[in-house]
Short mmCIF file of C-alpha atoms in Angstrom, two decimals:
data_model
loop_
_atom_site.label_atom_id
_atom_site.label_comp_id
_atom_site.label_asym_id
_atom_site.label_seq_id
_atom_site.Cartn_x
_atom_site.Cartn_y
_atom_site.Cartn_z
CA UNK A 193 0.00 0.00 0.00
CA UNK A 194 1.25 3.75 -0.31
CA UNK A 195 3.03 5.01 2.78
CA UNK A 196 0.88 6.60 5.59
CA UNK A 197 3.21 9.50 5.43
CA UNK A 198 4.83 10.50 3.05
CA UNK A 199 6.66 14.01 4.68
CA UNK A 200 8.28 11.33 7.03
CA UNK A 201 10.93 10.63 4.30
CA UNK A 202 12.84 13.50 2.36
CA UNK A 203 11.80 11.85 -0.78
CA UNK A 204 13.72 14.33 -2.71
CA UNK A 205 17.16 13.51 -1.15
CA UNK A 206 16.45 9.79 -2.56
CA UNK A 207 17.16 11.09 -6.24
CA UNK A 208 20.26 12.55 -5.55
CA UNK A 209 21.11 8.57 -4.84
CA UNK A 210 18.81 7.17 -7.42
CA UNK A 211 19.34 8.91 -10.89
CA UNK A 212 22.02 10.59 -12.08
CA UNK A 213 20.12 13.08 -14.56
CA UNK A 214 17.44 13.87 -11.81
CA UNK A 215 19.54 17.08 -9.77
CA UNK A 216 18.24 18.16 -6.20
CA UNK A 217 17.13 21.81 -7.60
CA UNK A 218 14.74 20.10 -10.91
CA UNK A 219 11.54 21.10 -10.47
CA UNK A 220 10.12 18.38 -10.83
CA UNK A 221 12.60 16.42 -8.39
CA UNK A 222 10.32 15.57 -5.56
CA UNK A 223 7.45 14.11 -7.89
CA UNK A 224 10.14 11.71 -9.29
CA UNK A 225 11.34 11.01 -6.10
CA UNK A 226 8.30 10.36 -5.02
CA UNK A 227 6.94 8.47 -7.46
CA UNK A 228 10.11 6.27 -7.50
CA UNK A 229 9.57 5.83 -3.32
CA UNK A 230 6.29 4.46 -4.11
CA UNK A 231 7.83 2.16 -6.85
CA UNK A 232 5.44 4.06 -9.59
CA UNK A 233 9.10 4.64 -12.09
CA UNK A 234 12.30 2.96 -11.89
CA UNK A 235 15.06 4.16 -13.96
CA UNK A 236 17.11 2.56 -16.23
CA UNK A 237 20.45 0.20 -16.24
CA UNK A 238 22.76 3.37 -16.11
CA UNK A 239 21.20 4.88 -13.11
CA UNK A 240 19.55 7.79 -15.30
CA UNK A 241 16.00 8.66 -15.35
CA UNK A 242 15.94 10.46 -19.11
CA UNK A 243 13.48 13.35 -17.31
CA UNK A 244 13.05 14.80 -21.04
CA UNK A 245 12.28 12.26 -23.57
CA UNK A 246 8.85 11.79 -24.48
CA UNK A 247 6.54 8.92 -22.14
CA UNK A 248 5.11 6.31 -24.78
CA UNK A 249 1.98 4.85 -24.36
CA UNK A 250 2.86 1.50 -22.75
CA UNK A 251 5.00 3.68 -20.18
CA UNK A 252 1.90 5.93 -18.97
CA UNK A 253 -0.28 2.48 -19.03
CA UNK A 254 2.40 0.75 -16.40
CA UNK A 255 2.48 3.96 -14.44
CA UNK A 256 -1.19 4.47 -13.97
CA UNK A 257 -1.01 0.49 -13.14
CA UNK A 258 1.45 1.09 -10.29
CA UNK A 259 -0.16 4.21 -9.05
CA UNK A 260 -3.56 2.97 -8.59
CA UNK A 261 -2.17 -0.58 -7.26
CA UNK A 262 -3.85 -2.09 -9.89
CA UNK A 263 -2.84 -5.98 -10.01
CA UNK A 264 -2.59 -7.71 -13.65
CA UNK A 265 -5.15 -10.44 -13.30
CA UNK A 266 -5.21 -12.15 -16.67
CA UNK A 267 -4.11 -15.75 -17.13
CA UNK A 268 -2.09 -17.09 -19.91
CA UNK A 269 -3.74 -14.79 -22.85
CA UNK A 270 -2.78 -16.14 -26.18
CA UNK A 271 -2.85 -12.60 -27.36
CA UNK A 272 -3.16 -8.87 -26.41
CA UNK A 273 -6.19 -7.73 -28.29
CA UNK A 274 -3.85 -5.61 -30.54
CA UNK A 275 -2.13 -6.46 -33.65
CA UNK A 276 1.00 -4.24 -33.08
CA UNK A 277 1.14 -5.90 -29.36
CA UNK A 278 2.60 -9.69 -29.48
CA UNK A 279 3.74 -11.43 -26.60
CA UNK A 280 7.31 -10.66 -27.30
CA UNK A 281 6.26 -6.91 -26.45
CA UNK A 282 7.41 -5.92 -22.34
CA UNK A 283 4.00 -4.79 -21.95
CA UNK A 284 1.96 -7.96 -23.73
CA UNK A 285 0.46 -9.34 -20.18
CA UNK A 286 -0.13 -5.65 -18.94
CA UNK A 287 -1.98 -4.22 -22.13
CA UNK A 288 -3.74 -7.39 -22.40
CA UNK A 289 -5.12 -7.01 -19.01
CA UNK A 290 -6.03 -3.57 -19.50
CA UNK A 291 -7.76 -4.68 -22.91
CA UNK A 292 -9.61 -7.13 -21.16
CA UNK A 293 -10.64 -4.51 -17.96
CA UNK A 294 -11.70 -2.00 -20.51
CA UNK A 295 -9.29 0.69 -19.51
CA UNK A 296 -8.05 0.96 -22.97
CA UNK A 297 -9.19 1.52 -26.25
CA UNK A 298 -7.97 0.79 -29.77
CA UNK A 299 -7.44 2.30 -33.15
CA UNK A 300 -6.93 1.39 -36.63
CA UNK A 301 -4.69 -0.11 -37.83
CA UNK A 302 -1.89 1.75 -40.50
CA UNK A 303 -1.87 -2.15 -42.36
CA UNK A 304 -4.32 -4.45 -42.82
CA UNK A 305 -5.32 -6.81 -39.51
CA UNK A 306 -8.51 -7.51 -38.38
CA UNK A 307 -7.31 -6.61 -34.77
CA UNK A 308 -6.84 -2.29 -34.09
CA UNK A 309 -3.56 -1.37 -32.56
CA UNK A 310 -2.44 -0.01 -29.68
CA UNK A 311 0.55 1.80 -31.01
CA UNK A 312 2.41 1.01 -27.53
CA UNK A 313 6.03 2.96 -28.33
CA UNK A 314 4.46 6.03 -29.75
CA UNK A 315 4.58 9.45 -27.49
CA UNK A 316 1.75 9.96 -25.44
CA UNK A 317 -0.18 13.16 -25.60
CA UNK A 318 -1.79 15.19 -22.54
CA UNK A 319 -5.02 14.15 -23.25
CA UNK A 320 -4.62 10.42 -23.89
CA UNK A 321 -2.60 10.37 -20.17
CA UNK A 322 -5.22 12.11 -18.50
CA UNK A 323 -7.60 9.45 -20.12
CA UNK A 324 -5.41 6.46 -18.78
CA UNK A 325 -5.02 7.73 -15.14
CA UNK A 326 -8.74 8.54 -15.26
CA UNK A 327 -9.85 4.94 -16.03
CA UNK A 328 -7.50 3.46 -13.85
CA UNK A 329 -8.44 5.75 -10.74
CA UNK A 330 -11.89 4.66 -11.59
CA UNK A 331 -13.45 8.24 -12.87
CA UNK A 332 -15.96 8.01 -15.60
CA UNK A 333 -16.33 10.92 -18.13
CA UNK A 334 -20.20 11.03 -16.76
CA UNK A 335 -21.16 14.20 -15.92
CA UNK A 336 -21.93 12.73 -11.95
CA UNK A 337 -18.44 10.95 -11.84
CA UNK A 338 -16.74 14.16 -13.14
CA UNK A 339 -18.64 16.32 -10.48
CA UNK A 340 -18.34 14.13 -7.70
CA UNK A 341 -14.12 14.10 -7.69
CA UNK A 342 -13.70 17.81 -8.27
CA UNK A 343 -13.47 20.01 -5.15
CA UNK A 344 -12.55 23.30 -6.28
CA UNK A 345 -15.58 25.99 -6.32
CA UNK A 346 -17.40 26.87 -9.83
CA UNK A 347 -16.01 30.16 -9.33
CA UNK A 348 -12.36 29.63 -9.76
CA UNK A 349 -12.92 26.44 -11.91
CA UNK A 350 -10.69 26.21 -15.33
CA UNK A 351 -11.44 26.53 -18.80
CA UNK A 352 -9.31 26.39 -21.63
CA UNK A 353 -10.18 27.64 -25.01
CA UNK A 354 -8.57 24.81 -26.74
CA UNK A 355 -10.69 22.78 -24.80
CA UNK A 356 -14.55 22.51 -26.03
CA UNK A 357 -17.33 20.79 -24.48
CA UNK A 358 -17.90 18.10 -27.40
CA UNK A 359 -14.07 17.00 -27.15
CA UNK A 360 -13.85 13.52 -26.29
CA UNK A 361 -11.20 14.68 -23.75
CA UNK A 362 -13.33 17.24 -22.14
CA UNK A 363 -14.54 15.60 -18.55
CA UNK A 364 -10.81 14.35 -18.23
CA UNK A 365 -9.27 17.76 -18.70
CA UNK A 366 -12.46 19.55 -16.40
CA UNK A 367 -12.20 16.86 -13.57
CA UNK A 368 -8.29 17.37 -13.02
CA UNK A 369 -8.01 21.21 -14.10
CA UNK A 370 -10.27 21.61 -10.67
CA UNK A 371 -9.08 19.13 -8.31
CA UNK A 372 -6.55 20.45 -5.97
CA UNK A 373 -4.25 18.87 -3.38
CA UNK A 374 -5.20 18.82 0.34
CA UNK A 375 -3.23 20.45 3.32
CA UNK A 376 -2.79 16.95 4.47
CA UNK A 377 0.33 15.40 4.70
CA UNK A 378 2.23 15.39 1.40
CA UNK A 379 6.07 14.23 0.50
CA UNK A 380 8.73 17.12 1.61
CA UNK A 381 8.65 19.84 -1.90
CA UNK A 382 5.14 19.33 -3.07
CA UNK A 383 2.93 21.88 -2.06
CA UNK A 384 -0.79 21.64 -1.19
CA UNK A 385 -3.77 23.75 -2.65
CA UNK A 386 -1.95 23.05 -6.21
CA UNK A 387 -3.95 21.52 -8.89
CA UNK A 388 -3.48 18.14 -10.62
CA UNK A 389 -3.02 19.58 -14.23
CA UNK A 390 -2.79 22.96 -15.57
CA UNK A 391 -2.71 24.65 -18.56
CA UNK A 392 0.07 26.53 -20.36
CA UNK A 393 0.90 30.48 -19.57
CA UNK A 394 -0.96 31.41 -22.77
CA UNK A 395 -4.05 29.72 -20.91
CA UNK A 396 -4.28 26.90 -23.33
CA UNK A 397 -3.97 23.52 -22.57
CA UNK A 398 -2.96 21.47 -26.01
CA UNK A 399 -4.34 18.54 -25.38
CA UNK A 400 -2.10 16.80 -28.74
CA UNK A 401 0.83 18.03 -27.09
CA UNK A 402 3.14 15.13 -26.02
CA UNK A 403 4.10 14.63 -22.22
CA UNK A 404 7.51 13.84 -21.37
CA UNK A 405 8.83 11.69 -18.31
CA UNK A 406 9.17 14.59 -15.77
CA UNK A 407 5.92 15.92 -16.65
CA UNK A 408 4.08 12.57 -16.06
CA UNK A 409 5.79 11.77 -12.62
CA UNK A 410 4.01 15.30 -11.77
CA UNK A 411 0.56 14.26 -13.07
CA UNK A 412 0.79 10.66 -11.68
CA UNK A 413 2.00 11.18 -8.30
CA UNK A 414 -0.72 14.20 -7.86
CA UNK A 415 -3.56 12.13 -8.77
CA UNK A 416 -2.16 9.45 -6.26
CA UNK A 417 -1.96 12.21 -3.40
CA UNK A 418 -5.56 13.53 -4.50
CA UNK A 419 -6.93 9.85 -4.11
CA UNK A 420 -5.82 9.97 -0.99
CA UNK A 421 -6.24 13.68 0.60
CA UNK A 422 -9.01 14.85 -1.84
CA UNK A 423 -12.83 13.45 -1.99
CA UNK A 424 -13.21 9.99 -2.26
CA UNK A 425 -12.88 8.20 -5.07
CA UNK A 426 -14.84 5.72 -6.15
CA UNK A 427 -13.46 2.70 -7.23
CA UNK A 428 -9.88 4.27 -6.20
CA UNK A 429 -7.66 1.08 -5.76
CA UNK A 430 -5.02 1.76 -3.29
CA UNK A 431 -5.16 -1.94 -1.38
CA UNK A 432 -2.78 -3.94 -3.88
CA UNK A 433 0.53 -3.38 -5.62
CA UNK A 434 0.57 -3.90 -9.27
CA UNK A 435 2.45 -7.56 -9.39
CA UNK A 436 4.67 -8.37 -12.32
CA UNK A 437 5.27 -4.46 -13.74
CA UNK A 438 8.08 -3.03 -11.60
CA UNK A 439 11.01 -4.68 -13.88
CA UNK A 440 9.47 -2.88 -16.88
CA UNK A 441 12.04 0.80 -17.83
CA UNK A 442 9.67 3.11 -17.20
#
């Protein structure tokens, strides 16, 4: 389960010892210390975290696995329910599962197969992240799910004119544009009262824009620390560690 508290441990002298491309003064330091506390990211071989390249789609899927403690409960499948996923793939048994939980979706194919892809290695964008961690944290895009995990007021709630209503993004963006952390206890360097996503200083959020590694240890570990010091969730999984996903690079 997730430590019971977190501002115990100076998470964000652990990456000073844990990756070599992760320095003490990065802002986003604490989130990938935290995250990597919590077992959410390892690095890789050569003790570097690569805090800049782009997160693939496979990588954001095993991260919102290990954040919500989602265990991979599929047996045996003889395939992943995607063409461009075979079992030589790292993330075969962990796509399959989510395939077979509904948390992802396909699309077509660019050749011919009877199966849609999942396009596993290619760069995630913001708004296909914010749909992963949204399914796996158990939020709907129903207007009652989406209203029920939100606490900040309708006055000072977010829009983004990039952003309309009829996107299929939309409730994803809304719900974590105007959910803010608690003033419970959070990891030493992440401050409470921020919110889980925002936009860009132009006020737009580009949804198609991709998400690198940094940026998605700050959006993963804040929707962990909302689950736990914001509304309840429902259907928020925090009892079980994700088994079999922690050797994946991620």
């Amino acid at each position: 389960p997730l430590s019971p508290h977190p501002h115990d441990v100076d998470v964000k002298a652990l990456t000073r010892v844990a990756f070599r491309d992760v320095s003490f003064h990065d802002w986003f330091n604490p989130y990938v210390a935290y995250a990597f506390q919590e077992e959410v990211i390892n690095g890789f071989g050569d003790w570097t975290f690569h805090p800049s390249d782009s997160a693939t789609r496979a990588e954001v899927l095993r991260m919102a696995y290990a954040a919500a403690a989602e265990g991979i409960t599929i047996q045996d499948p003889p395939q992943s329910g995607f063409a461009d996923v075979p079992p030589s793939h790292w993330s075969f048994l962990l796509v399959a599962d989510a395939a077979s939980k509904h948390f992802i979706e396909g699309e077509p194919c660019p050749f011919r197969s009877t199966a849609p892809c999942f396009f596993p290695d290619r760069p995630v964008s913001r708004a296909e992240a914010l749909k992963m961690l949204s399914s796996l944290f158990g939020v709907n895009p129903s207007p009652s799910s989406i209203a029920r995990v939100m606490n900040v007021p309708a006055s000072e709630q977010l829009t983004f004119p990039d952003v309309w209503p009829d996107d299929w993004f939309e409730p994803y963006v809304r719900w974590m544009a105007n959910s803010q952390l608690g003033a419970g206890r959070l990891p030493s360097g992440i401050e409470s009262g921020q919110r889980l996503i925002r936009g860009y200083p132009d006020g737009f959020f580009r949804p198609n824009s991709l998400v690198n590694r940094a940026e998605m240890a700050k959006i993963v570990v804040n929707t962990m620390l909302y689950c736990r010091t914001g509304p309840s969730l429902q259907n928020c999984n925090t009892n079980a560690r994700a088994d079999g996903l922690l050797e994946a690079k991620v």
